[in-house]
Amino acid sequence: MRVLVVFWVGSSLLCGQQLTVQSAAARRVELHWTGSSPAWTIERGTGSGQFEKVSAASSGSYADERIDPYATYRYRVRNQAGAVSNVVTVGPPPAGVQTPARVPAGIDAGKYGTNTALTADENGDPAVAFIWADPNGDGDNSDTTLYFVRWDRATYSWRSPVKVAVTGDIPSQNVEPASVACDSATGVFAVSFLVVGKQGVQVALSRDGGATWQASPIAADLEGLVSSTVLAVSNGRWHLAFSGDQSGVRYYSGPAAAAPSEWKMQVAPNPDKGKIAPNISIAMTTDQAGKALIGYWVAPEEGNNYRVLLWSPESGRTVIAADTNGQTPDAPNLRLAIANGKTHLLLNCARDEKNTDYSIWYTASSGGAWSSPVKLPIDGPRSTNAPLALTVNSSGRIAAVFASNSGSGDTVCGYPILSLSTDGAHWTTCGPGKRTGGTFDPQPSTIGALNGPGDHLNVVWHQQGENKYGQGVLLWREP
């Protein structure tokens, strides 16, 4: 007796249809698929919506250019017989908490991602440079390394972190030893960073999307050590600023096509004869015309009243934007942003002698006098502290993100602390922890923020403690 055995095979497998994404950017998605059929139908769904026909094809490839640069799409193809392929997804990172760089197994979470720098890539999606201290875990930080990681729209996932350079045991407390930027017109990335035993700073460029890096020295003959660096690109021009214990603040700039060695240098002024505070962070932003504005703290010759000096390298003009109200600051910090015709300044310093637990303040100017600094609130009996980040979206909403290192209780909304305002005078504080169900560190070693596609807020931080999303470099994207 013969037994008939019947195997059922799904239609897409039977016809050999395998759909892949060749490339995906903000304005173009290229698809390729296998299988034999004289006619194909390309179907697309937005988000979790239903699939709809977007085009027909007679070959195994299709380029979709009728897309929203901020949307997430699902694609599939159907052959003439009606068999459907697998589904692929493309687009920016999903809302919620992501783990761009997870701590490798067996590695100390406190050393992985100790300093992060955040930028938007050519699609507006987040990309992160971060420090991994003592990668081999032998207690010697001389092998501390700078890494880079970015989102990949084609695979709808984070790429594996790429090694940029070995930095050695660079200073990282209360300073930013690395910064990252991307020229959206060309997709070229740049990272500025410090290297132990080398003067000045290093600038590494990547012209292949972050896969490989080539570093060049800047100010290699500079005396003294550099402690903080910040990098930006705007209107086809790179801008680099850094501060050192003997050099003060220096600014380098050059066309995007020029090598870093060809950038021109300017020394920041100090018109009121104070001392540019060493070993603390500086800040830089660019205006709509692509002109840089640099902020730094100046210590007085006498007394305790530190001041924030803002300098325009283009005009040479300087202004005093804020001070510490006669209080001696402990590792003061600052962040700058220019948006909607206004310059925004976020400060980390104790200005209220009656309540030194509040260290995060905001002030702004529309070109005239600076507003009285406003003390940012918190949703619980906690302090407000650095690290801090500042970003302003296209509609003028201000986002300040910061930490909290002490308190008699907990916050209502969790960490990192997120405070929002539309006028700079009235603020609402509620961190992403509660809405994402995550228990995050109240005092991460680093925080960054930017507004990505569609004005979605992105916040990156170093997560040391265990939680359901993992440890390492975490990123929250606003819905």
Short mmCIF file of C-alpha atoms in Angstrom, two decimals:
data_model
loop_
_atom_site.label_atom_id
_atom_site.label_comp_id
_atom_site.label_asym_id
_atom_site.label_seq_id
_atom_site.Cartn_x
_atom_site.Cartn_y
_atom_site.Cartn_z
CA MET A 1 0.00 0.00 0.00
CA ARG A 2 1.32 3.40 -0.95
CA VAL A 3 0.87 6.33 1.43
CA LEU A 4 0.39 9.77 -0.07
CA VAL A 5 2.11 12.46 2.00
CA VAL A 6 1.12 16.05 1.24
CA PHE A 7 3.32 18.99 2.31
CA TRP A 8 1.84 22.51 2.35
CA VAL A 9 4.22 25.31 1.50
CA GLY A 10 3.34 28.97 1.93
CA SER A 11 2.76 30.74 -1.35
CA SER A 12 5.63 33.21 -0.97
CA LEU A 13 8.12 30.42 -0.28
CA LEU A 14 6.76 28.28 -3.10
CA CYS A 15 7.31 31.07 -5.59
CA GLY A 16 10.70 31.99 -4.17
CA GLN A 17 9.81 35.60 -3.48
CA GLN A 18 12.22 37.26 -1.05
CA LEU A 19 11.87 41.02 -0.64
CA THR A 20 14.87 43.03 0.60
CA VAL A 21 15.65 46.71 1.07
CA GLN A 22 18.62 47.80 -1.01
CA SER A 23 18.73 51.27 0.54
CA ALA A 24 16.47 53.59 2.51
CA ALA A 25 16.77 57.33 3.05
CA ALA A 26 14.44 60.17 3.95
CA ARG A 27 13.28 60.64 0.33
CA ARG A 28 13.90 57.33 -1.44
CA VAL A 29 13.47 53.62 -0.69
CA GLU A 30 14.94 51.03 -3.08
CA LEU A 31 13.47 47.51 -3.04
CA HIS A 32 14.62 44.27 -4.64
CA TRP A 33 13.00 40.87 -4.75
CA THR A 34 13.49 37.41 -6.18
CA GLY A 35 11.04 35.21 -8.03
CA SER A 36 9.72 34.74 -11.58
CA SER A 37 6.60 36.51 -12.74
CA PRO A 38 5.76 38.68 -15.77
CA ALA A 39 4.08 41.25 -13.52
CA TRP A 40 4.37 42.40 -9.91
CA THR A 41 2.34 44.61 -7.61
CA ILE A 42 4.15 46.67 -4.96
CA GLU A 43 2.08 47.25 -1.83
CA ARG A 44 2.81 49.65 1.02
CA GLY A 45 1.41 50.22 4.47
CA THR A 46 2.02 53.19 6.75
CA GLY A 47 2.64 52.34 10.39
CA SER A 48 0.21 49.58 11.29
CA GLY A 49 -2.26 50.55 8.56
CA GLN A 50 -3.58 48.40 5.72
CA PHE A 51 -1.46 47.64 2.65
CA GLU A 52 -2.33 49.53 -0.52
CA LYS A 53 -1.02 49.26 -4.07
CA VAL A 54 1.59 51.93 -4.84
CA SER A 55 2.93 50.70 -8.17
CA ALA A 56 3.33 47.86 -10.66
CA ALA A 57 6.58 46.46 -11.99
CA SER A 58 7.73 43.99 -14.60
CA SER A 59 11.13 43.33 -12.98
CA GLY A 60 12.41 42.56 -9.50
CA SER A 61 13.15 46.08 -8.31
CA TYR A 62 11.35 49.31 -7.47
CA ALA A 63 12.30 52.75 -6.10
CA ASP A 64 9.68 54.56 -4.03
CA GLU A 65 10.21 58.32 -4.01
CA ARG A 66 6.69 59.30 -2.99
CA ILE A 67 7.37 59.07 0.73
CA ASP A 68 7.10 61.19 3.83
CA PRO A 69 10.67 61.55 5.18
CA TYR A 70 9.38 61.15 8.74
CA ALA A 71 7.08 58.14 8.22
CA THR A 72 7.56 54.43 8.82
CA TYR A 73 6.55 52.15 5.92
CA ARG A 74 5.96 48.42 5.45
CA TYR A 75 6.37 46.93 1.98
CA ARG A 76 5.48 43.65 0.29
CA VAL A 77 5.19 42.50 -3.33
CA ARG A 78 2.57 40.29 -4.95
CA ASN A 79 3.15 38.23 -8.10
CA GLN A 80 0.69 37.75 -10.93
CA ALA A 81 -0.67 34.58 -9.33
CA GLY A 82 -1.41 36.45 -6.09
CA ALA A 83 1.41 35.03 -3.97
CA VAL A 84 2.72 37.56 -1.43
CA SER A 85 6.33 38.06 -0.32
CA ASN A 86 7.70 38.70 3.14
CA VAL A 87 7.21 42.16 4.67
CA VAL A 88 10.04 44.67 5.20
CA THR A 89 9.93 47.80 7.35
CA VAL A 90 11.84 51.06 6.78
CA GLY A 91 11.93 54.44 8.48
CA PRO A 92 13.22 56.35 11.51
CA PRO A 93 13.52 54.74 14.95
CA PRO A 94 10.21 53.84 16.58
CA ALA A 95 8.92 55.88 19.49
CA GLY A 96 9.91 54.83 22.99
CA VAL A 97 13.15 53.59 24.50
CA GLN A 98 15.88 52.19 22.24
CA THR A 99 19.25 50.65 23.11
CA PRO A 100 21.69 51.94 20.45
CA ALA A 101 24.68 50.35 22.20
CA ARG A 102 24.03 47.58 24.70
CA VAL A 103 26.70 46.65 27.25
CA PRO A 104 28.45 43.48 26.04
CA ALA A 105 28.09 40.43 28.26
CA GLY A 106 30.48 40.41 31.20
CA ILE A 107 31.40 44.11 30.86
CA ASP A 108 31.12 46.69 33.64
CA ALA A 109 28.06 48.80 32.74
CA GLY A 110 29.54 51.76 34.56
CA LYS A 111 32.28 52.05 31.96
CA TYR A 112 30.31 51.56 28.75
CA GLY A 113 28.89 54.84 27.42
CA THR A 114 30.34 57.08 30.12
CA ASN A 115 30.25 60.06 27.75
CA THR A 116 27.90 60.37 24.81
CA ALA A 117 27.49 62.90 22.02
CA LEU A 118 24.34 63.04 19.92
CA THR A 119 23.67 64.33 16.40
CA ALA A 120 21.19 63.89 13.55
CA ASP A 121 22.34 62.02 10.44
CA GLU A 122 21.54 62.97 6.84
CA ASN A 123 18.00 61.61 7.33
CA GLY A 124 17.45 63.42 10.62
CA ASP A 125 17.80 60.18 12.58
CA PRO A 126 19.94 59.94 15.74
CA ALA A 127 23.62 58.97 15.69
CA VAL A 128 25.77 58.68 18.81
CA ALA A 129 29.47 58.82 19.65
CA PHE A 130 30.32 57.32 23.03
CA ILE A 131 33.25 56.40 25.28
CA TRP A 132 34.03 52.87 26.47
CA ALA A 133 36.48 53.08 29.36
CA ASP A 134 38.90 50.18 29.87
CA PRO A 135 37.38 47.82 27.26
CA ASN A 136 39.48 44.81 28.29
CA GLY A 137 38.58 45.24 31.96
CA ASP A 138 42.12 45.06 33.32
CA GLY A 139 41.81 48.22 35.41
CA ASP A 140 44.07 50.22 33.09
CA ASN A 141 42.18 52.99 31.26
CA SER A 142 44.92 53.57 28.69
CA ASP A 143 42.86 51.58 26.16
CA THR A 144 39.71 53.70 26.61
CA THR A 145 38.06 53.92 23.18
CA LEU A 146 35.67 56.18 21.28
CA TYR A 147 32.86 54.42 19.37
CA PHE A 148 30.14 55.48 16.94
CA VAL A 149 26.67 54.02 16.34
CA ARG A 150 23.80 55.07 14.08
CA TRP A 151 20.30 54.06 13.05
CA ASP A 152 19.88 52.19 9.75
CA ARG A 153 16.57 52.80 7.96
CA ALA A 154 17.13 49.94 5.53
CA THR A 155 17.37 47.27 8.25
CA TYR A 156 15.11 49.21 10.64
CA SER A 157 17.63 48.64 13.43
CA TRP A 158 20.76 50.05 15.05
CA ARG A 159 24.01 49.20 13.35
CA SER A 160 26.79 47.60 15.38
CA PRO A 161 29.04 50.19 17.10
CA VAL A 162 32.18 51.08 15.15
CA LYS A 163 35.53 51.91 16.73
CA VAL A 164 36.68 55.46 15.92
CA ALA A 165 39.90 55.78 17.94
CA VAL A 166 41.68 54.90 21.17
CA THR A 167 41.66 57.99 23.41
CA GLY A 168 43.37 56.79 26.57
CA ASP A 169 42.25 57.88 30.03
CA ILE A 170 40.81 61.25 29.01
CA PRO A 171 39.08 63.57 31.53
CA SER A 172 35.33 63.09 31.45
CA GLN A 173 33.79 64.40 34.67
CA ASN A 174 31.85 67.65 34.19
CA VAL A 175 33.22 68.02 30.64
CA GLU A 176 32.44 66.76 27.15
CA PRO A 177 35.60 65.14 25.74
CA ALA A 178 33.91 64.18 22.45
CA SER A 179 31.40 65.74 20.08
CA VAL A 180 29.79 64.53 16.84
CA ALA A 181 28.14 66.24 13.87
CA CYS A 182 26.86 65.30 10.41
CA ASP A 183 26.78 67.37 7.24
CA SER A 184 23.25 66.62 6.05
CA ALA A 185 24.06 67.71 2.49
CA THR A 186 26.80 65.11 2.00
CA GLY A 187 26.26 62.57 4.79
CA VAL A 188 29.82 63.11 6.06
CA PHE A 189 30.24 62.59 9.81
CA ALA A 190 32.84 64.25 12.01
CA VAL A 191 33.85 63.51 15.58
CA SER A 192 36.10 65.75 17.67
CA PHE A 193 37.79 64.19 20.70
CA LEU A 194 40.74 64.27 23.05
CA VAL A 195 43.62 61.82 23.11
CA VAL A 196 45.89 61.38 26.11
CA GLY A 197 49.48 62.34 25.34
CA LYS A 198 48.54 64.47 22.32
CA GLN A 199 48.17 68.23 22.31
CA GLY A 200 45.05 69.91 20.97
CA VAL A 201 42.19 67.78 19.71
CA GLN A 202 41.61 65.17 17.02
CA VAL A 203 38.94 65.42 14.33
CA ALA A 204 37.94 62.16 12.64
CA LEU A 205 35.90 62.19 9.42
CA SER A 206 33.80 59.40 7.95
CA ARG A 207 32.69 59.63 4.33
CA ASP A 208 31.04 56.22 4.22
CA GLY A 209 28.24 56.64 6.72
CA GLY A 210 30.30 55.93 9.83
CA ALA A 211 31.83 52.63 8.71
CA THR A 212 35.45 53.89 8.65
CA TRP A 213 37.17 56.94 10.14
CA GLN A 214 40.25 59.02 9.38
CA ALA A 215 41.58 61.26 12.17
CA SER A 216 43.59 64.50 11.86
CA PRO A 217 45.14 66.64 14.62
CA ILE A 218 43.98 70.18 15.34
CA ALA A 219 46.25 72.59 17.27
CA ALA A 220 48.88 69.88 17.77
CA ASP A 221 51.40 72.51 18.99
CA LEU A 222 49.07 73.89 21.65
CA GLU A 223 50.43 74.15 25.19
CA GLY A 224 48.44 72.64 28.03
CA LEU A 225 45.62 70.12 28.08
CA VAL A 226 42.24 70.38 26.39
CA SER A 227 39.28 69.46 28.57
CA SER A 228 36.13 70.03 26.51
CA THR A 229 35.23 70.10 22.82
CA VAL A 230 32.11 70.83 20.76
CA LEU A 231 31.56 70.38 17.03
CA ALA A 232 28.85 71.57 14.63
CA VAL A 233 28.21 71.89 10.91
CA SER A 234 25.89 74.38 9.26
CA ASN A 235 25.39 75.76 5.75
CA GLY A 236 28.31 73.75 4.39
CA ARG A 237 30.79 74.80 7.06
CA TRP A 238 32.37 72.97 10.03
CA HIS A 239 32.67 74.71 13.40
CA LEU A 240 34.89 73.43 16.23
CA ALA A 241 35.41 74.96 19.66
CA PHE A 242 37.42 73.67 22.60
CA SER A 243 38.79 74.87 25.92
CA GLY A 244 42.00 74.09 27.77
CA ASP A 245 43.74 74.88 31.02
CA GLN A 246 46.25 77.19 29.30
CA SER A 247 44.77 77.87 25.87
CA GLY A 248 41.44 79.28 27.01
CA VAL A 249 38.75 78.90 24.35
CA ARG A 250 39.66 78.40 20.70
CA TYR A 251 37.51 78.26 17.61
CA TYR A 252 38.29 76.59 14.26
CA SER A 253 36.18 76.74 11.13
CA GLY A 254 36.36 75.75 7.48
CA PRO A 255 34.31 74.65 4.47
CA ALA A 256 32.80 71.18 4.61
CA ALA A 257 34.99 70.12 1.68
CA ALA A 258 38.23 71.32 3.32
CA ALA A 259 40.48 69.08 5.41
CA PRO A 260 40.53 69.88 9.16
CA SER A 261 44.17 70.98 8.79
CA GLU A 262 42.93 73.84 6.57
CA TRP A 263 40.43 75.23 9.08
CA LYS A 264 41.13 78.75 10.36
CA MET A 265 41.66 79.50 14.06
CA GLN A 266 40.48 82.31 16.34
CA VAL A 267 41.17 82.81 20.04
CA ALA A 268 38.16 83.70 22.18
CA PRO A 269 38.37 87.10 23.87
CA ASN A 270 38.13 87.83 27.56
CA PRO A 271 37.28 91.53 27.66
CA ASP A 272 36.50 91.92 31.36
CA LYS A 273 39.91 90.58 32.47
CA GLY A 274 38.52 87.60 34.31
CA LYS A 275 39.93 84.13 33.89
CA ILE A 276 38.28 81.74 31.46
CA ALA A 277 37.29 78.93 33.78
CA PRO A 278 39.42 75.83 33.00
CA ASN A 279 38.41 72.18 32.99
CA ILE A 280 34.70 72.80 32.51
CA SER A 281 32.44 72.58 29.50
CA ILE A 282 31.91 75.12 26.77
CA ALA A 283 28.87 75.40 24.50
CA MET A 284 28.31 76.28 20.85
CA THR A 285 25.36 76.68 18.52
CA THR A 286 24.76 78.12 15.05
CA ASP A 287 22.10 80.52 13.83
CA GLN A 288 19.95 80.25 10.73
CA ALA A 289 22.67 81.87 8.63
CA GLY A 290 25.20 79.29 9.79
CA LYS A 291 27.14 81.63 12.07
CA ALA A 292 28.56 80.21 15.28
CA LEU A 293 27.92 81.45 18.81
CA ILE A 294 30.16 80.16 21.63
CA GLY A 295 29.45 80.31 25.35
CA TYR A 296 31.90 79.85 28.20
CA TRP A 297 32.27 80.62 31.89
CA VAL A 298 34.60 83.37 33.09
CA ALA A 299 35.85 83.42 36.68
CA PRO A 300 36.33 86.85 38.31
CA GLU A 301 39.70 88.19 39.41
CA GLU A 302 38.08 88.84 42.79
CA GLY A 303 34.89 87.58 44.40
CA ASN A 304 32.67 84.66 43.52
CA ASN A 305 30.44 85.90 40.72
CA TYR A 306 31.18 83.78 37.65
CA ARG A 307 29.79 85.06 34.34
CA VAL A 308 28.72 83.46 31.07
CA LEU A 309 30.34 85.14 28.10
CA LEU A 310 28.84 84.67 24.64
CA TRP A 311 31.16 85.31 21.70
CA SER A 312 30.39 85.58 18.00
CA PRO A 313 33.57 84.70 16.04
CA GLU A 314 31.99 86.20 12.91
CA SER A 315 31.53 89.69 14.38
CA GLY A 316 33.95 89.54 17.31
CA ARG A 317 31.16 90.79 19.57
CA THR A 318 30.87 89.52 23.14
CA VAL A 319 28.05 89.86 25.68
CA ILE A 320 27.61 88.78 29.29
CA ALA A 321 24.45 86.66 29.27
CA ALA A 322 24.22 85.43 32.88
CA ASP A 323 26.07 85.06 36.16
CA THR A 324 26.03 82.98 39.33
CA ASN A 325 24.37 85.71 41.41
CA GLY A 326 27.42 86.02 43.64
CA GLN A 327 27.53 82.30 44.42
CA THR A 328 30.63 80.16 43.95
CA PRO A 329 29.72 77.44 41.43
CA ASP A 330 30.78 73.84 41.67
CA ALA A 331 31.73 72.70 38.16
CA PRO A 332 29.39 75.07 36.30
CA ASN A 333 28.02 73.96 32.96
CA LEU A 334 25.93 75.43 30.14
CA ARG A 335 24.10 74.68 26.89
CA LEU A 336 23.14 76.99 23.99
CA ALA A 337 20.50 76.94 21.27
CA ILE A 338 19.30 79.45 18.69
CA ALA A 339 15.78 79.03 17.35
CA ASN A 340 12.83 81.17 16.28
CA GLY A 341 14.83 84.41 16.52
CA LYS A 342 15.85 83.79 20.12
CA THR A 343 19.03 82.65 21.86
CA HIS A 344 18.37 80.13 24.64
CA LEU A 345 20.81 79.45 27.47
CA LEU A 346 20.61 76.63 30.01
CA LEU A 347 22.84 76.93 33.07
CA ASN A 348 24.10 74.55 35.70
CA CYS A 349 25.09 76.58 38.76
CA ALA A 350 23.74 77.36 42.22
CA ARG A 351 22.27 80.90 42.04
CA ASP A 352 19.90 80.76 45.02
CA GLU A 353 21.82 80.82 48.29
CA LYS A 354 18.67 79.73 50.17
CA ASN A 355 18.17 76.62 48.05
CA THR A 356 21.35 75.26 46.51
CA ASP A 357 19.64 72.00 45.52
CA TYR A 358 18.31 73.76 42.43
CA SER A 359 21.16 74.11 39.95
CA ILE A 360 19.40 74.19 36.54
CA TRP A 361 18.38 77.64 35.28
CA TYR A 362 17.14 79.06 31.99
CA THR A 363 17.49 82.50 30.40
CA ALA A 364 16.98 83.83 26.87
CA SER A 365 17.38 86.88 24.67
CA SER A 366 15.79 88.06 21.43
CA GLY A 367 18.75 90.32 20.72
CA GLY A 368 18.40 92.73 23.62
CA ALA A 369 18.53 92.24 27.38
CA TRP A 370 18.60 88.73 28.80
CA SER A 371 15.61 87.52 30.79
CA SER A 372 15.90 86.95 34.52
CA PRO A 373 17.08 83.36 35.02
CA VAL A 374 14.25 80.96 35.81
CA LYS A 375 14.79 78.03 38.16
CA LEU A 376 13.57 74.82 36.50
CA PRO A 377 11.14 72.72 38.56
CA ILE A 378 11.20 69.03 39.34
CA ASP A 379 8.28 66.68 40.10
CA GLY A 380 9.41 65.43 43.49
CA PRO A 381 11.61 66.27 46.50
CA ARG A 382 14.79 66.11 44.43
CA SER A 383 17.72 68.28 43.40
CA THR A 384 18.37 69.44 39.82
CA ASN A 385 21.88 68.83 38.50
CA ALA A 386 24.15 68.37 35.51
CA PRO A 387 24.62 66.66 33.13
CA LEU A 388 22.17 68.68 31.08
CA ALA A 389 20.96 69.16 27.52
CA LEU A 390 18.92 71.79 25.67
CA THR A 391 17.02 71.71 22.39
CA VAL A 392 14.28 73.85 20.81
CA ASN A 393 11.95 72.58 18.08
CA SER A 394 10.63 74.42 15.04
CA SER A 395 7.49 75.60 16.85
CA GLY A 396 9.48 77.09 19.72
CA ARG A 397 8.97 74.38 22.33
CA ILE A 398 11.99 74.33 24.67
CA ALA A 399 13.18 71.02 26.11
CA ALA A 400 15.64 70.89 29.00
CA VAL A 401 16.92 67.48 30.12
CA PHE A 402 18.98 67.00 33.25
CA ALA A 403 19.81 64.79 36.21
CA SER A 404 19.08 64.63 39.93
CA ASN A 405 21.76 63.35 42.28
CA SER A 406 19.97 63.62 45.62
CA GLY A 407 16.64 64.02 47.38
CA SER A 408 14.44 62.87 50.22
CA GLY A 409 12.04 61.08 47.86
CA ASP A 410 11.49 60.11 44.25
CA THR A 411 10.09 61.91 41.25
CA VAL A 412 6.58 61.29 39.95
CA CYS A 413 7.55 60.67 36.33
CA GLY A 414 11.00 59.11 36.61
CA TYR A 415 14.27 59.89 34.89
CA PRO A 416 16.01 61.48 33.07
CA ILE A 417 14.36 64.72 34.14
CA LEU A 418 12.54 66.37 31.23
CA SER A 419 11.21 69.91 31.55
CA LEU A 420 9.24 71.56 28.72
CA SER A 421 8.20 75.16 28.07
CA THR A 422 6.82 77.26 25.24
CA ASP A 423 7.74 80.66 26.70
CA GLY A 424 10.78 80.00 28.92
CA ALA A 425 8.94 81.30 31.97
CA HIS A 426 6.54 78.44 32.71
CA TRP A 427 7.83 74.88 32.76
CA THR A 428 6.25 71.44 33.09
CA THR A 429 8.50 68.64 34.32
CA CYS A 430 7.84 64.97 33.64
CA GLY A 431 10.54 62.48 32.62
CA PRO A 432 10.09 59.54 30.22
CA GLY A 433 10.52 56.87 32.89
CA LYS A 434 6.89 56.58 33.93
CA ARG A 435 5.40 56.66 30.43
CA THR A 436 7.80 53.95 29.20
CA GLY A 437 7.65 51.77 32.29
CA GLY A 438 11.41 52.04 32.73
CA THR A 439 13.38 52.50 35.94
CA PHE A 440 16.34 54.64 34.91
CA ASP A 441 19.29 56.14 36.77
CA PRO A 442 18.58 59.50 38.45
CA GLN A 443 22.17 60.63 37.89
CA PRO A 444 23.55 59.33 34.60
CA SER A 445 27.08 60.34 33.68
CA THR A 446 25.97 61.91 30.40
CA ILE A 447 22.82 63.29 28.71
CA GLY A 448 22.13 64.59 25.21
CA ALA A 449 19.03 65.83 23.36
CA LEU A 450 17.97 66.87 19.87
CA ASN A 451 14.79 67.27 17.83
CA GLY A 452 14.69 64.73 15.03
CA PRO A 453 12.30 64.12 12.12
CA GLY A 454 8.91 65.73 12.60
CA ASP A 455 10.17 67.54 15.72
CA HIS A 456 10.25 64.30 17.70
CA LEU A 457 12.46 64.79 20.76
CA ASN A 458 15.38 62.37 21.16
CA VAL A 459 17.13 61.98 24.52
CA VAL A 460 20.27 59.88 24.98
CA TRP A 461 21.92 58.92 28.26
CA HIS A 462 24.26 56.43 29.91
CA GLN A 463 22.29 53.78 31.79
CA GLN A 464 24.27 51.85 34.39
CA GLY A 465 21.51 50.31 36.47
CA GLU A 466 19.56 47.25 35.39
CA ASN A 467 16.17 47.80 33.76
CA LYS A 468 13.93 46.11 31.20
CA TYR A 469 15.53 47.93 28.26
CA GLY A 470 19.10 46.97 29.04
CA GLN A 471 22.25 48.82 30.10
CA GLY A 472 24.63 50.98 28.13
CA VAL A 473 23.69 53.80 25.76
CA LEU A 474 19.92 54.32 25.86
CA LEU A 475 17.79 56.62 23.74
CA TRP A 476 14.19 57.73 24.18
CA ARG A 477 12.28 59.00 21.17
CA GLU A 478 9.15 61.04 21.71
CA PRO A 479 5.96 59.62 20.15
#
